[in-house]
Amino acid sequence: MHIVIVGGGFGGLQAARALARRDVTVTVIDRRNHHVFQPLLYQVATAALSPGDIASPIRWILRRQRNVTVLLAAVVRIDAEGKRLHLADGGSLSYDYLIVAAGATHAYFGHDDWRASAPGLKTMEDALHIRRRILLAFETAERALQGIGSDEAGLLTFVVIGGGPTGVELAGALAEIARHTLKHDFRNIDPSRSRIVLIEGGPRLLASFDAAHGAFAERALARLGVTVQTHAMVTGVSTTGVTVRDASGTESQIPARTVLWAAGVAASPLGRAFPEHIDRAGRVRVNHDLTVPGHPDIFVVGDLATLNGPGGTPYPGVAQVAMQQGTHATRNILRSIDGAAMRPFRYRDYGNMATIGRAKAVADLGWIQLRGYIAWLAWLFIHLVKLIGFRNRLSVMLQWAWAYMSYQRNVRLITEEDPGA
Amino acid sequence: MHIVIVGGGFGGLQAARALARRDVTVTVIDRRNHHVFQPLLYQVATAALSPGDIASPIRWILRRQRNVTVLLAAVVRIDAEGKRLHLADGGSLSYDYLIVAAGATHAYFGHDDWRASAPGLKTMEDALHIRRRILLAFETAERALQGIGSDEAGLLTFVVIGGGPTGVELAGALAEIARHTLKHDFRNIDPSRSRIVLIEGGPRLLASFDAAHGAFAERALARLGVTVQTHAMVTGVSTTGVTVRDASGTESQIPARTVLWAAGVAASPLGRAFPEHIDRAGRVRVNHDLTVPGHPDIFVVGDLATLNGPGGTPYPGVAQVAMQQGTHATRNILRSIDGAAMRPFRYRDYGNMATIGRAKAVADLGWIQLRGYIAWLAWLFIHLVKLIGFRNRLSVMLQWAWAYMSYQRNVRLITEEDPGA
């Protein structure tokens, strides 16, 4: 039996691991050679960690699992009838069972022209691009504001769009960079006078958390000097700034040279293989056993899938759901091979966390709600435990300890994106 | 008095530091925001260290020196008569004294068309590009050689051109990657059967070292499985391989998909400001006080300068020479400001080292010659001490300890070079 897994993110990797020592042949296909620990991606984007600290080669992670082959390739088409995957370079691959865990990217709600001005944060390349944008903003201001001092052009204004965990974490880290990290580094500008604006369309931050957590995050960010605007719809993004419409319908302009996108998510285009089963965001509406309706040999898990939980609300697009679905899909495949009936997926929610700048966090663990320093310690502990690879854990721990003591972020490199230029 | 330093490499940085607490205004200009510890660049290229481990922002290194301003900018022209530098974006800057420490890049001996097929290693971008090429070679072979097993197309052949320290270090690291690091990672190919060829035009490796060191390096590389070809002139480089002419004049073809360039060096184009004083490699022939002939206010230091030592041979293009020249130039400037006579530069040679794969090195320290494990320990110690920043030192030490115990290289990330693509 040949099981093909598309995607080496949380869902795909968990599925591959769950098949260790089973009598099946497994192929994992990903367009990148590395698995990224996405919850810490914002720390690469804000120069606190190196890419190598939170990413590992997928074939290295699975090297001991002799029944797994890893391929670096892009899947362009799923031929569900022929049970075959077509790859970007013309090759193809047949399967007996298929697990599609291709994830999601950021979406601009139909405004794809915003993409160039407001990069999002999903891949390692995104993180390095954002890091470059943030650091270049200060360098540009240092040269342009020499002797002027005013920031009418928004050179030192940073706008983060989206008040979920990623937006809150980015805004908090930006505040720390501006107030502490760069304190002594410039001569013409005062980085601590940077303006950081966090824009959220809904009524409060961290909508997926307990309401008290959202209020706590808003107060904590305000103390860090972040301007939080809720009930604010973004109606325009350009290289010079952001246009925002408030609850009363009044539009205003925020001049800003650096805009980061932490708002919408769109599923991988691979979902379009099942056009009659995708929702507005491109996710595949799967059966309770995680198969695609009409295709008992094809499973979709993680951010590319959508499935309602017992309460009728869809499971959130978080790592925990993807991992549990990855495991569940493989169990159903093994049951199917054995001729047994598949079982419905049930999500065990272990909770939700977000950090807010330095040494503060919120944690919604179901049985307990934590806020502040203690939540941050819990966040540290859980993220260290979940990171893959002992070396990564040790390296990240060391760098966090160093950053905590020194207020420094040492991966502040601006590297060119096209070395051929 | 305004002293402008062009370049934040070893020479420029050392010059800026030597001006701490002096009553002068200093501006350091560099096209990159970071200083790179070049002796460890090959470790980034071979996935052993992260970019952030061996690079630090120039303005961070100099943050406590209140008389120094750091500018991220490219100098396009030196107006020696008007005492003014012109920058790429149209700005300009006047100076009283100028120290040009703009360094060198790789040269292809008039064969610039080889550049695309045989990347060189001078900048961080170069290192990331080479890392990508090396890792992609194995990925491509894993897909292409599925079920074939032969390597007629040179998919698993790596050619390193140039038998100096960089070439020896790259070839040794490639051997370690192929024989140890990737041992368990592939299913279709056997990375340990990769072919690694080191090509040197001269009669022996490590020409700038004691002859016994060259012979030791050749034996050590052979034991690692590297094919060393001396007296071999490269006459052609393409995407499919390298053409080599041996001592007898016979040409042969080495099929290879991955070719790395560690041979020629060309000085920064800024030297062309003094056309009557540059040599064939574009270096500026400076006076013994390090000034440019006819320009007592302009100093050139490091790889961009050429100057004969007492024996009549030019000082080598190494970090030690650049650093000592940087310090010497600032001393001469301070003497000139005080109305005193400038003094000639004298090089104190503390020695020369190169590693050969894992746990082996050669060290030519003048008063003592070391080879093997003890030389490697000396190499480790000296490079850790010379690295800038406590965090970097600790991080590198940790990663080396980990790599030594595990044979692993954990920064094996293939990141796209153009995230917009």
PDB file of C-alpha atoms in Angstrom, chain B residues 171-387:
ATOM      1  CA  ALA B 171      36.085  20.441  -0.114  1.00  0.00           C
ATOM      2  CA  GLY B 172      36.550  19.053   3.402  1.00  0.00           C
ATOM      3  CA  ALA B 173      33.093  20.206   4.491  1.00  0.00           C
ATOM      4  CA  LEU B 174      31.486  18.755   1.340  1.00  0.00           C
ATOM      5  CA  ALA B 175      33.114  15.416   2.094  1.00  0.00           C
ATOM      6  CA  GLU B 176      31.741  15.484   5.627  1.00  0.00           C
ATOM      7  CA  ILE B 177      28.236  16.335   4.377  1.00  0.00           C
ATOM      8  CA  ALA B 178      28.285  13.514   1.828  1.00  0.00           C
ATOM      9  CA  ARG B 179      29.817  10.837   4.060  1.00  0.00           C
ATOM     10  CA  HIS B 180      28.219  11.624   7.412  1.00  0.00           C
ATOM     11  CA  THR B 181      25.568  14.325   7.588  1.00  0.00           C
ATOM     12  CA  LEU B 182      23.232  12.963   4.929  1.00  0.00           C
ATOM     13  CA  LYS B 183      23.871   9.297   5.652  1.00  0.00           C
ATOM     14  CA  HIS B 184      20.317   8.371   6.649  1.00  0.00           C
ATOM     15  CA  ASP B 185      18.365  10.979   4.735  1.00  0.00           C
ATOM     16  CA  PHE B 186      17.918   9.621   1.217  1.00  0.00           C
ATOM     17  CA  ARG B 187      16.269   6.478  -0.164  1.00  0.00           C
ATOM     18  CA  ASN B 188      17.252   6.439  -3.850  1.00  0.00           C
ATOM     19  CA  ILE B 189      20.803   7.797  -3.754  1.00  0.00           C
ATOM     20  CA  ASP B 190      23.753   7.033  -1.514  1.00  0.00           C
ATOM     21  CA  PRO B 191      25.235  10.463  -0.697  1.00  0.00           C
ATOM     22  CA  SER B 192      28.483   8.845   0.432  1.00  0.00           C
ATOM     23  CA  ARG B 193      29.127   7.885  -3.193  1.00  0.00           C
ATOM     24  CA  SER B 194      29.316  11.571  -4.192  1.00  0.00           C
ATOM     25  CA  ARG B 195      32.483  12.598  -5.997  1.00  0.00           C
ATOM     26  CA  ILE B 196      34.306  15.656  -4.681  1.00  0.00           C
ATOM     27  CA  VAL B 197      37.122  17.091  -6.802  1.00  0.00           C
ATOM     28  CA  LEU B 198      39.460  19.875  -5.712  1.00  0.00           C
ATOM     29  CA  ILE B 199      41.330  21.541  -8.568  1.00  0.00           C
ATOM     30  CA  GLU B 200      44.449  23.643  -8.093  1.00  0.00           C
ATOM     31  CA  GLY B 201      46.450  25.245 -10.902  1.00  0.00           C
ATOM     32  CA  GLY B 202      49.723  25.369  -8.960  1.00  0.00           C
ATOM     33  CA  PRO B 203      51.937  22.504  -7.859  1.00  0.00           C
ATOM     34  CA  ARG B 204      50.382  22.081  -4.384  1.00  0.00           C
ATOM     35  CA  LEU B 205      47.553  22.990  -2.031  1.00  0.00           C
ATOM     36  CA  LEU B 206      47.760  25.879   0.465  1.00  0.00           C
ATOM     37  CA  ALA B 207      50.508  27.703  -1.468  1.00  0.00           C
ATOM     38  CA  SER B 208      50.689  30.454   1.149  1.00  0.00           C
ATOM     39  CA  PHE B 209      51.550  27.908   3.893  1.00  0.00           C
ATOM     40  CA  ASP B 210      54.596  25.815   4.687  1.00  0.00           C
ATOM     41  CA  ALA B 211      55.030  23.026   2.052  1.00  0.00           C
ATOM     42  CA  ALA B 212      54.545  20.280   4.654  1.00  0.00           C
ATOM     43  CA  HIS B 213      51.106  21.722   5.445  1.00  0.00           C
ATOM     44  CA  GLY B 214      50.090  21.496   1.802  1.00  0.00           C
ATOM     45  CA  ALA B 215      51.142  17.843   1.654  1.00  0.00           C
ATOM     46  CA  PHE B 216      49.311  17.135   4.922  1.00  0.00           C
ATOM     47  CA  ALA B 217      46.121  18.759   3.601  1.00  0.00           C
ATOM     48  CA  GLU B 218      46.330  16.695   0.414  1.00  0.00           C
ATOM     49  CA  ARG B 219      46.675  13.425   2.352  1.00  0.00           C
ATOM     50  CA  ALA B 220      43.910  14.383   4.788  1.00  0.00           C
ATOM     51  CA  LEU B 221      41.519  15.291   1.968  1.00  0.00           C
ATOM     52  CA  ALA B 222      42.332  12.053   0.133  1.00  0.00           C
ATOM     53  CA  ARG B 223      41.399  10.115   3.266  1.00  0.00           C
ATOM     54  CA  LEU B 224      38.083  11.984   3.327  1.00  0.00           C
ATOM     55  CA  GLY B 225      37.495  10.782  -0.241  1.00  0.00           C
ATOM     56  CA  VAL B 226      38.303  14.043  -2.022  1.00  0.00           C
ATOM     57  CA  THR B 227      40.095  13.762  -5.395  1.00  0.00           C
ATOM     58  CA  VAL B 228      42.810  16.422  -5.458  1.00  0.00           C
ATOM     59  CA  GLN B 229      44.168  17.521  -8.855  1.00  0.00           C
ATOM     60  CA  THR B 230      47.175  19.858  -8.771  1.00  0.00           C
ATOM     61  CA  HIS B 231      48.923  21.375 -11.839  1.00  0.00           C
ATOM     62  CA  ALA B 232      45.408  21.488 -13.298  1.00  0.00           C
ATOM     63  CA  MET B 233      44.290  24.602 -15.150  1.00  0.00           C
ATOM     64  CA  VAL B 234      40.566  25.156 -15.576  1.00  0.00           C
ATOM     65  CA  THR B 235      39.895  26.092 -19.201  1.00  0.00           C
ATOM     66  CA  GLY B 236      36.122  25.882 -19.220  1.00  0.00           C
ATOM     67  CA  VAL B 237      33.142  25.946 -16.825  1.00  0.00           C
ATOM     68  CA  SER B 238      29.551  25.300 -17.830  1.00  0.00           C
ATOM     69  CA  THR B 239      26.307  24.050 -16.314  1.00  0.00           C
ATOM     70  CA  THR B 240      27.302  20.483 -17.196  1.00  0.00           C
ATOM     71  CA  GLY B 241      30.888  20.403 -15.954  1.00  0.00           C
ATOM     72  CA  VAL B 242      34.453  21.653 -15.894  1.00  0.00           C
ATOM     73  CA  THR B 243      37.221  21.332 -18.504  1.00  0.00           C
ATOM     74  CA  VAL B 244      40.698  20.911 -17.053  1.00  0.00           C
ATOM     75  CA  ARG B 245      44.136  20.969 -18.718  1.00  0.00           C
ATOM     76  CA  ASP B 246      46.820  18.982 -16.897  1.00  0.00           C
ATOM     77  CA  ALA B 247      50.594  19.611 -16.791  1.00  0.00           C
ATOM     78  CA  SER B 248      51.141  17.713 -20.066  1.00  0.00           C
ATOM     79  CA  GLY B 249      48.642  19.946 -21.855  1.00  0.00           C
ATOM     80  CA  THR B 250      45.940  17.261 -22.139  1.00  0.00           C
ATOM     81  CA  GLU B 251      42.397  18.498 -21.676  1.00  0.00           C
ATOM     82  CA  SER B 252      39.750  16.431 -19.931  1.00  0.00           C
ATOM     83  CA  GLN B 253      36.137  16.949 -18.967  1.00  0.00           C
ATOM     84  CA  ILE B 254      34.692  16.452 -15.462  1.00  0.00           C
ATOM     85  CA  PRO B 255      30.882  16.155 -15.630  1.00  0.00           C
ATOM     86  CA  ALA B 256      29.584  18.061 -12.593  1.00  0.00           C
ATOM     87  CA  ARG B 257      26.373  19.912 -11.793  1.00  0.00           C
ATOM     88  CA  THR B 258      27.803  21.741  -8.799  1.00  0.00           C
ATOM     89  CA  VAL B 259      30.944  23.849  -9.221  1.00  0.00           C
ATOM     90  CA  LEU B 260      32.256  26.220  -6.548  1.00  0.00           C
ATOM     91  CA  TRP B 261      34.786  28.956  -7.213  1.00  0.00           C
ATOM     92  CA  ALA B 262      37.520  29.571  -4.638  1.00  0.00           C
ATOM     93  CA  ALA B 263      40.223  30.854  -6.953  1.00  0.00           C
ATOM     94  CA  GLY B 264      40.652  34.461  -8.075  1.00  0.00           C
ATOM     95  CA  VAL B 265      40.069  37.720  -6.279  1.00  0.00           C
ATOM     96  CA  ALA B 266      39.409  41.152  -7.829  1.00  0.00           C
ATOM     97  CA  ALA B 267      39.537  44.406  -5.905  1.00  0.00           C
ATOM     98  CA  SER B 268      36.476  46.620  -5.444  1.00  0.00           C
ATOM     99  CA  PRO B 269      35.808  48.907  -8.431  1.00  0.00           C
ATOM    100  CA  LEU B 270      36.312  51.908  -6.116  1.00  0.00           C
ATOM    101  CA  GLY B 271      40.069  51.556  -6.735  1.00  0.00           C
ATOM    102  CA  ARG B 272      39.488  52.881 -10.258  1.00  0.00           C
ATOM    103  CA  ALA B 273      39.292  56.357  -8.752  1.00  0.00           C
ATOM    104  CA  PHE B 274      43.108  56.232  -8.964  1.00  0.00           C
ATOM    105  CA  PRO B 275      43.649  54.728 -12.432  1.00  0.00           C
ATOM    106  CA  GLU B 276      47.402  55.459 -12.536  1.00  0.00           C
ATOM    107  CA  HIS B 277      47.956  53.505  -9.319  1.00  0.00           C
ATOM    108  CA  ILE B 278      46.066  50.233  -9.777  1.00  0.00           C
ATOM    109  CA  ASP B 279      47.548  46.830 -10.574  1.00  0.00           C
ATOM    110  CA  ARG B 280      46.147  44.129 -12.842  1.00  0.00           C
ATOM    111  CA  ALA B 281      43.755  42.842 -10.136  1.00  0.00           C
ATOM    112  CA  GLY B 282      42.420  46.367  -9.556  1.00  0.00           C
ATOM    113  CA  ARG B 283      44.243  46.907  -6.249  1.00  0.00           C
ATOM    114  CA  VAL B 284      45.626  50.336  -5.376  1.00  0.00           C
ATOM    115  CA  ARG B 285      49.434  50.523  -5.017  1.00  0.00           C
ATOM    116  CA  VAL B 286      49.701  52.534  -1.812  1.00  0.00           C
ATOM    117  CA  ASN B 287      52.661  54.333  -0.250  1.00  0.00           C
ATOM    118  CA  HIS B 288      54.302  52.775   2.797  1.00  0.00           C
ATOM    119  CA  ASP B 289      52.218  55.104   5.004  1.00  0.00           C
ATOM    120  CA  LEU B 290      49.112  53.580   3.289  1.00  0.00           C
ATOM    121  CA  THR B 291      48.163  56.806   1.480  1.00  0.00           C
ATOM    122  CA  VAL B 292      47.457  56.881  -2.240  1.00  0.00           C
ATOM    123  CA  PRO B 293      50.405  58.524  -4.107  1.00  0.00           C
ATOM    124  CA  GLY B 294      49.624  62.225  -4.480  1.00  0.00           C
ATOM    125  CA  HIS B 295      46.712  62.078  -2.001  1.00  0.00           C
ATOM    126  CA  PRO B 296      47.996  62.462   1.568  1.00  0.00           C
ATOM    127  CA  ASP B 297      44.359  62.595   2.798  1.00  0.00           C
ATOM    128  CA  ILE B 298      43.278  59.274   1.229  1.00  0.00           C
ATOM    129  CA  PHE B 299      44.242  55.896   2.688  1.00  0.00           C
ATOM    130  CA  VAL B 300      43.515  52.494   1.174  1.00  0.00           C
ATOM    131  CA  VAL B 301      43.668  49.417   3.431  1.00  0.00           C
ATOM    132  CA  GLY B 302      42.943  45.696   3.242  1.00  0.00           C
ATOM    133  CA  ASP B 303      42.220  43.653   0.121  1.00  0.00           C
ATOM    134  CA  LEU B 304      41.827  46.783  -1.995  1.00  0.00           C
ATOM    135  CA  ALA B 305      45.415  47.861  -1.296  1.00  0.00           C
ATOM    136  CA  THR B 306      48.659  46.294  -2.432  1.00  0.00           C
ATOM    137  CA  LEU B 307      51.968  47.005  -0.755  1.00  0.00           C
ATOM    138  CA  ASN B 308      55.233  45.112  -0.718  1.00  0.00           C
ATOM    139  CA  GLY B 309      56.594  43.920   2.606  1.00  0.00           C
ATOM    140  CA  PRO B 310      60.265  44.058   3.607  1.00  0.00           C
ATOM    141  CA  GLY B 311      61.062  40.945   1.573  1.00  0.00           C
ATOM    142  CA  GLY B 312      59.695  42.547  -1.581  1.00  0.00           C
ATOM    143  CA  THR B 313      56.609  40.301  -1.733  1.00  0.00           C
ATOM    144  CA  PRO B 314      53.192  41.889  -1.320  1.00  0.00           C
ATOM    145  CA  TYR B 315      51.338  41.467   1.966  1.00  0.00           C
ATOM    146  CA  PRO B 316      48.664  38.751   1.625  1.00  0.00           C
ATOM    147  CA  GLY B 317      44.955  39.569   1.337  1.00  0.00           C
ATOM    148  CA  VAL B 318      43.999  38.303   4.792  1.00  0.00           C
ATOM    149  CA  ALA B 319      42.016  39.681   7.719  1.00  0.00           C
ATOM    150  CA  GLN B 320      45.113  40.289   9.856  1.00  0.00           C
ATOM    151  CA  VAL B 321      46.711  42.592   7.267  1.00  0.00           C
ATOM    152  CA  ALA B 322      43.436  44.501   6.802  1.00  0.00           C
ATOM    153  CA  MET B 323      42.955  44.991  10.543  1.00  0.00           C
ATOM    154  CA  GLN B 324      46.499  46.147  11.196  1.00  0.00           C
ATOM    155  CA  GLN B 325      46.335  48.481   8.219  1.00  0.00           C
ATOM    156  CA  GLY B 326      43.020  49.913   9.458  1.00  0.00           C
ATOM    157  CA  THR B 327      44.585  50.754  12.801  1.00  0.00           C
ATOM    158  CA  HIS B 328      47.744  52.090  11.157  1.00  0.00           C
ATOM    159  CA  ALA B 329      45.819  54.397   8.804  1.00  0.00           C
ATOM    160  CA  THR B 330      43.958  56.007  11.725  1.00  0.00           C
ATOM    161  CA  ARG B 331      47.229  56.540  13.609  1.00  0.00           C
ATOM    162  CA  ASN B 332      48.709  58.260  10.574  1.00  0.00           C
ATOM    163  CA  ILE B 333      45.620  60.446  10.268  1.00  0.00           C
ATOM    164  CA  LEU B 334      45.881  61.491  13.912  1.00  0.00           C
ATOM    165  CA  ARG B 335      49.606  62.214  13.388  1.00  0.00           C
ATOM    166  CA  SER B 336      48.806  64.281  10.308  1.00  0.00           C
ATOM    167  CA  ILE B 337      46.151  66.262  12.210  1.00  0.00           C
ATOM    168  CA  ASP B 338      48.789  66.975  14.889  1.00  0.00           C
ATOM    169  CA  GLY B 339      51.254  68.092  12.218  1.00  0.00           C
ATOM    170  CA  ALA B 340      53.538  65.089  12.793  1.00  0.00           C
ATOM    171  CA  ALA B 341      55.074  62.927  10.070  1.00  0.00           C
ATOM    172  CA  MET B 342      53.309  59.729   9.005  1.00  0.00           C
ATOM    173  CA  ARG B 343      54.976  56.400   9.647  1.00  0.00           C
ATOM    174  CA  PRO B 344      55.397  53.409   7.339  1.00  0.00           C
ATOM    175  CA  PHE B 345      53.185  50.341   7.867  1.00  0.00           C
ATOM    176  CA  ARG B 346      54.809  47.245   9.281  1.00  0.00           C
ATOM    177  CA  TYR B 347      52.956  43.916   9.341  1.00  0.00           C
ATOM    178  CA  ARG B 348      53.182  41.643  12.356  1.00  0.00           C
ATOM    179  CA  ASP B 349      52.375  38.177  11.058  1.00  0.00           C
ATOM    180  CA  TYR B 350      50.612  36.087  13.718  1.00  0.00           C
ATOM    181  CA  GLY B 351      50.217  33.149  11.366  1.00  0.00           C
ATOM    182  CA  ASN B 352      47.868  31.369   9.087  1.00  0.00           C
ATOM    183  CA  MET B 353      45.387  28.551   9.590  1.00  0.00           C
ATOM    184  CA  ALA B 354      43.027  26.367   7.600  1.00  0.00           C
ATOM    185  CA  THR B 355      40.712  23.500   8.587  1.00  0.00           C
ATOM    186  CA  ILE B 356      40.449  20.273   6.626  1.00  0.00           C
ATOM    187  CA  GLY B 357      37.126  18.590   7.249  1.00  0.00           C
ATOM    188  CA  ARG B 358      36.270  17.404  10.694  1.00  0.00           C
ATOM    189  CA  ALA B 359      38.747  17.809  13.576  1.00  0.00           C
ATOM    190  CA  LYS B 360      41.807  18.434  11.399  1.00  0.00           C
ATOM    191  CA  ALA B 361      43.637  21.650  10.528  1.00  0.00           C
ATOM    192  CA  VAL B 362      47.010  23.135   9.690  1.00  0.00           C
ATOM    193  CA  ALA B 363      48.444  26.167  11.494  1.00  0.00           C
ATOM    194  CA  ASP B 364      51.532  28.069  10.426  1.00  0.00           C
ATOM    195  CA  LEU B 365      52.177  30.396  13.383  1.00  0.00           C
ATOM    196  CA  GLY B 366      55.745  31.305  12.471  1.00  0.00           C
ATOM    197  CA  TRP B 367      57.258  30.164  15.753  1.00  0.00           C
ATOM    198  CA  ILE B 368      55.436  26.821  15.609  1.00  0.00           C
ATOM    199  CA  GLN B 369      53.903  24.587  12.959  1.00  0.00           C
ATOM    200  CA  LEU B 370      50.838  22.554  13.951  1.00  0.00           C
ATOM    201  CA  ARG B 371      49.005  19.887  12.007  1.00  0.00           C
ATOM    202  CA  GLY B 372      46.038  17.644  12.750  1.00  0.00           C
ATOM    203  CA  TYR B 373      43.849  17.633  15.861  1.00  0.00           C
ATOM    204  CA  ILE B 374      45.920  20.056  17.915  1.00  0.00           C
ATOM    205  CA  ALA B 375      45.920  22.581  15.039  1.00  0.00           C
ATOM    206  CA  TRP B 376      42.153  22.177  14.853  1.00  0.00           C
ATOM    207  CA  LEU B 377      41.770  22.936  18.564  1.00  0.00           C
ATOM    208  CA  ALA B 378      43.941  26.041  18.088  1.00  0.00           C
ATOM    209  CA  TRP B 379      41.790  27.018  15.108  1.00  0.00           C
ATOM    210  CA  LEU B 380      38.586  26.581  17.167  1.00  0.00           C
ATOM    211  CA  PHE B 381      39.925  28.656  20.016  1.00  0.00           C
ATOM    212  CA  ILE B 382      41.252  31.539  17.915  1.00  0.00           C
ATOM    213  CA  HIS B 383      38.122  31.795  15.773  1.00  0.00           C
ATOM    214  CA  LEU B 384      35.856  31.809  18.805  1.00  0.00           C
ATOM    215  CA  VAL B 385      37.929  34.551  20.446  1.00  0.00           C
ATOM    216  CA  LYS B 386      37.944  36.692  17.310  1.00  0.00           C
ATOM    217  CA  LEU B 387      34.189  36.459  16.679  1.00  0.00           C
TER     218      LEU B 387
END
